[in-house]
Coordinates of C-alpha atoms in Angstrom, one line a residue:
M1 CA -16.1 2.9 8.5
Y2 CA -15.9 -0.9 9.1
I3 CA -13.7 -3.6 7.6
S4 CA -15.1 -7.1 7.8
R5 CA -14.4 -10.6 6.6
T6 CA -16.3 -13.9 6.5
P7 CA -15.1 -17.4 5.4
L8 CA -16.6 -19.1 2.4
N9 CA -16.9 -22.9 2.2
T10 CA -16.2 -23.8 -1.4
A11 CA -17.5 -27.3 -0.9
R12 CA -21.1 -25.9 -0.7
P13 CA -23.0 -25.5 -4.0
E14 CA -24.4 -22.1 -3.0
T15 CA -20.9 -20.8 -2.4
M16 CA -19.8 -21.9 -5.9
R17 CA -23.0 -20.3 -7.4
L18 CA -22.1 -17.0 -5.8
L19 CA -18.4 -17.2 -6.8
A20 CA -19.4 -17.9 -10.4
S21 CA -21.3 -14.6 -10.6
P22 CA -20.1 -11.2 -9.2
Y23 CA -23.6 -10.0 -9.8
R24 CA -25.0 -12.6 -7.4
M25 CA -22.2 -11.9 -4.9
H26 CA -23.0 -8.2 -5.1
A27 CA -26.6 -8.9 -4.2
A28 CA -25.5 -11.1 -1.2
V29 CA -23.2 -8.3 0.0
E30 CA -26.0 -5.7 -0.3
N31 CA -28.3 -8.0 1.7
A32 CA -25.8 -7.8 4.6
F33 CA -27.2 -4.4 5.3
P34 CA -30.7 -3.2 6.1
P35 CA -32.6 -1.2 3.4
D36 CA -32.0 2.1 5.2
A37 CA -28.3 1.5 5.7
C38 CA -25.7 3.7 3.9
R39 CA -24.4 2.3 0.7
K40 CA -22.3 5.4 0.2
S41 CA -21.6 8.3 2.5
D42 CA -19.1 11.1 3.0
E43 CA -16.9 8.5 4.8
G44 CA -16.9 5.8 2.1
R45 CA -18.9 3.2 0.2
I46 CA -19.5 -0.5 0.2
L47 CA -16.6 -2.3 -1.3
W48 CA -16.0 -6.1 -1.4
R49 CA -13.5 -8.6 -2.7
V50 CA -13.1 -12.4 -2.6
D51 CA -9.6 -13.6 -1.6
S52 CA -8.5 -17.2 -2.2
S53 CA -5.2 -18.5 -0.8
A54 CA -3.0 -20.8 -2.8
G55 CA -1.7 -22.7 0.2
P56 CA -2.6 -26.1 1.4
T57 CA -5.7 -24.9 3.3
H58 CA -7.2 -23.2 0.2
E59 CA -9.0 -20.7 2.3
T60 CA -11.5 -18.4 0.7
W61 CA -12.7 -15.2 2.4
L62 CA -15.1 -12.4 1.5
Y63 CA -13.8 -9.0 2.6
V64 CA -16.0 -6.0 2.9
V65 CA -15.4 -2.3 3.7
S66 CA -18.6 -0.3 4.5
P67 CA -19.9 2.8 6.2
D68 CA -22.3 0.6 8.3
R69 CA -21.7 -2.7 10.2
P70 CA -22.7 -5.7 8.1
D71 CA -24.6 -8.9 9.1
F72 CA -23.2 -11.9 7.3
S73 CA -25.5 -14.4 8.9
H74 CA -27.3 -15.2 5.7
I75 CA -24.0 -15.8 3.9
A76 CA -22.6 -17.9 6.8
E77 CA -25.8 -20.1 6.8
S78 CA -25.6 -21.0 3.1
C79 CA -21.9 -20.5 2.3
G80 CA -19.9 -20.9 5.5
W81 CA -19.1 -23.4 8.2
S82 CA -21.4 -23.8 11.2
A83 CA -18.5 -23.7 13.6
S84 CA -16.9 -20.6 12.2
G85 CA -19.8 -18.1 12.8
S86 CA -20.4 -15.2 10.5
G87 CA -16.9 -13.8 10.4
E88 CA -15.5 -10.7 12.1
T89 CA -16.0 -6.9 11.8
K90 CA -13.6 -4.2 13.1
D91 CA -13.7 -0.5 13.3
Y92 CA -11.5 0.7 10.4
T93 CA -10.8 4.1 12.0
P94 CA -7.6 3.1 13.9
V95 CA -6.0 1.8 10.7
L96 CA -7.0 4.9 8.7
D97 CA -5.7 7.2 11.5
R98 CA -2.3 5.5 11.5
I99 CA -1.6 6.3 7.8
K100 CA 1.2 8.9 7.4
S101 CA 3.1 10.1 4.4
G102 CA 6.4 8.1 3.9
Q103 CA 5.1 4.9 5.4
K104 CA 5.4 1.6 3.6
W105 CA 2.6 -1.0 3.7
R106 CA 2.0 -4.3 2.0
F107 CA -1.1 -4.0 -0.2
R108 CA -3.6 -6.1 -2.2
L109 CA -6.0 -4.8 -4.8
K110 CA -8.4 -6.6 -7.2
A111 CA -9.1 -4.3 -10.0
N112 CA -10.7 -4.0 -13.4
P113 CA -7.7 -2.5 -15.4
A114 CA -9.5 -0.7 -18.3
R115 CA -9.5 2.4 -20.3
K116 CA -12.0 4.4 -22.4
V117 CA -11.3 4.5 -26.1
L118 CA -10.8 8.1 -27.0
A119 CA -9.9 7.9 -30.7
D120 CA -11.1 5.9 -33.7
E121 CA -8.7 3.0 -34.1
G122 CA -10.0 1.7 -37.4
R123 CA -13.1 0.6 -39.3
T124 CA -12.6 -3.1 -39.5
P125 CA -15.2 -5.4 -37.9
N126 CA -12.9 -5.8 -34.8
S127 CA -12.0 -2.1 -34.5
K128 CA -12.5 -0.4 -31.2
V129 CA -15.3 2.1 -30.9
V130 CA -14.8 5.6 -29.5
G131 CA -16.3 5.8 -26.0
T132 CA -16.3 2.1 -25.2
I133 CA -14.5 0.6 -22.2
Q134 CA -11.7 -1.8 -23.1
G135 CA -10.0 -4.0 -20.6
H136 CA -6.2 -4.2 -20.6
V137 CA -5.3 -7.8 -21.2
T138 CA -1.4 -8.1 -21.1
M139 CA 0.5 -8.2 -17.9
E140 CA 2.5 -5.2 -19.0
Q141 CA -0.6 -3.1 -19.7
Q142 CA -2.2 -4.2 -16.4
A143 CA 0.9 -3.3 -14.4
D144 CA 1.2 0.0 -16.1
W145 CA -2.5 0.8 -15.4
L146 CA -1.7 0.6 -11.6
L147 CA 1.6 2.5 -11.8
R148 CA 0.1 5.4 -13.7
R149 CA -2.8 5.8 -11.3
A150 CA -1.1 5.2 -8.0
E151 CA 0.0 8.8 -7.3
E152 CA -3.5 10.2 -7.7
H153 CA -4.7 7.7 -5.2
G154 CA -2.1 8.7 -2.6
F155 CA 0.7 6.2 -3.0
R156 CA 3.6 5.0 -5.0
V157 CA 4.3 1.3 -5.8
C158 CA 7.7 0.2 -4.6
A159 CA 8.8 -1.3 -8.0
T160 CA 10.9 -0.5 -10.9
P161 CA 9.1 0.2 -14.2
E162 CA 11.5 -2.2 -16.0
G163 CA 10.8 -5.2 -13.9
Y164 CA 8.0 -4.5 -11.5
D165 CA 10.2 -6.2 -8.9
Q166 CA 7.9 -5.9 -6.0
L167 CA 4.6 -5.9 -7.9
V168 CA 3.0 -9.3 -8.4
L169 CA 0.0 -9.8 -10.7
S170 CA -2.1 -13.0 -10.3
Q171 CA -5.6 -14.3 -11.0
R172 CA -5.7 -12.5 -14.3
H173 CA -9.1 -13.4 -15.7
K174 CA -11.9 -12.5 -18.0
E175 CA -15.0 -12.9 -15.8
R176 CA -18.2 -13.5 -17.6
F177 CA -21.7 -13.4 -16.0
E178 CA -25.3 -12.5 -16.7
R179 CA -26.8 -9.2 -15.5
D180 CA -30.4 -8.4 -16.2
G181 CA -30.4 -10.7 -19.2
R182 CA -27.1 -9.2 -20.6
R183 CA -23.8 -10.9 -20.9
V184 CA -21.1 -8.9 -18.9
T185 CA -17.4 -9.5 -19.4
L186 CA -14.8 -8.0 -17.0
V187 CA -11.0 -8.2 -17.3
T188 CA -9.7 -8.5 -13.7
A189 CA -6.4 -8.9 -12.0
V190 CA -5.1 -9.1 -8.4
Y191 CA -2.2 -6.9 -7.5
D192 CA 0.1 -7.6 -4.5
G193 CA 3.1 -5.5 -3.5
V194 CA 4.5 -2.8 -1.3
L195 CA 3.4 0.8 -1.4
E196 CA 4.8 4.0 0.0
V197 CA 2.3 6.6 1.1
S198 CA 2.7 9.8 -0.8
D199 CA -0.5 11.6 0.3
S200 CA -2.2 10.2 3.5
Y201 CA -5.5 11.9 2.8
L202 CA -5.8 10.5 -0.8
L203 CA -4.8 7.0 0.4
R204 CA -7.4 7.0 3.1
H205 CA -10.0 8.1 0.5
T206 CA -8.9 5.3 -1.8
L207 CA -9.2 2.7 1.0
C208 CA -12.8 3.8 1.7
F209 CA -14.0 4.6 -1.8
G210 CA -12.1 2.2 -4.0
M211 CA -10.0 2.4 -7.1
G212 CA -11.0 1.9 -10.7
R213 CA -14.2 0.6 -12.3
A214 CA -16.6 -2.3 -11.5
K215 CA -16.6 -1.6 -7.7
G216 CA -20.1 -3.2 -7.4
F217 CA -18.7 -6.5 -8.9
G218 CA -15.8 -7.2 -6.5
C219 CA -13.2 -4.8 -7.9
G220 CA -11.6 -1.7 -6.5
L221 CA -11.0 -2.7 -2.8
L222 CA -7.5 -1.8 -1.8
T223 CA -6.4 -3.3 1.6
I224 CA -3.1 -2.7 3.4
S225 CA -1.2 -4.6 6.1
P226 CA 2.1 -3.8 8.0
L227 CA 5.4 -4.9 6.6
G228 CA 7.0 -7.7 8.5

């Protein structure tokens, strides 16, 4: 597995065009790999996420985790800086091998916090239909979505259920874009915090295969970094 990142120049029109549509960005990420490359293997699948800093530099990066090494030259040419090259790619194995139960790491996750409606909730024009996917929209619902699923993905969030002290939610949006002539709406949120590893195998699997829905549209990529 590989973990990669490439900088995006938001002053360029093509960059803003890609950022406005997860569907277009998905295509750009797919084109970083040859047709015969692995999109999904026993080791993991292609996952991606766009990170934008709120600091004075306002940096924007595209992060990708993948079974094969990507080539971002086409993205760098139209969406990057000529002096910055096409980003960097590293072997993910050393990080994955370091993960042990009981460790604590900082984490970031962009997710599509949603649920499938399992019961008829009324017959008004705005009622929810059984079997449909509904996005969680309140901060409490979105935080609860992660806390309820963390253990089955190999970790615990270091936070209190009452205050979510060390769990920060940001960039909570409804993303709307066109896909094959259809209007798609995704509820998304970025989660930052500290996790404790409860099952190292499950967490490694989550880092390589993602978490939640809409993985093809920039959601589901969990990344970790050392505390300090």
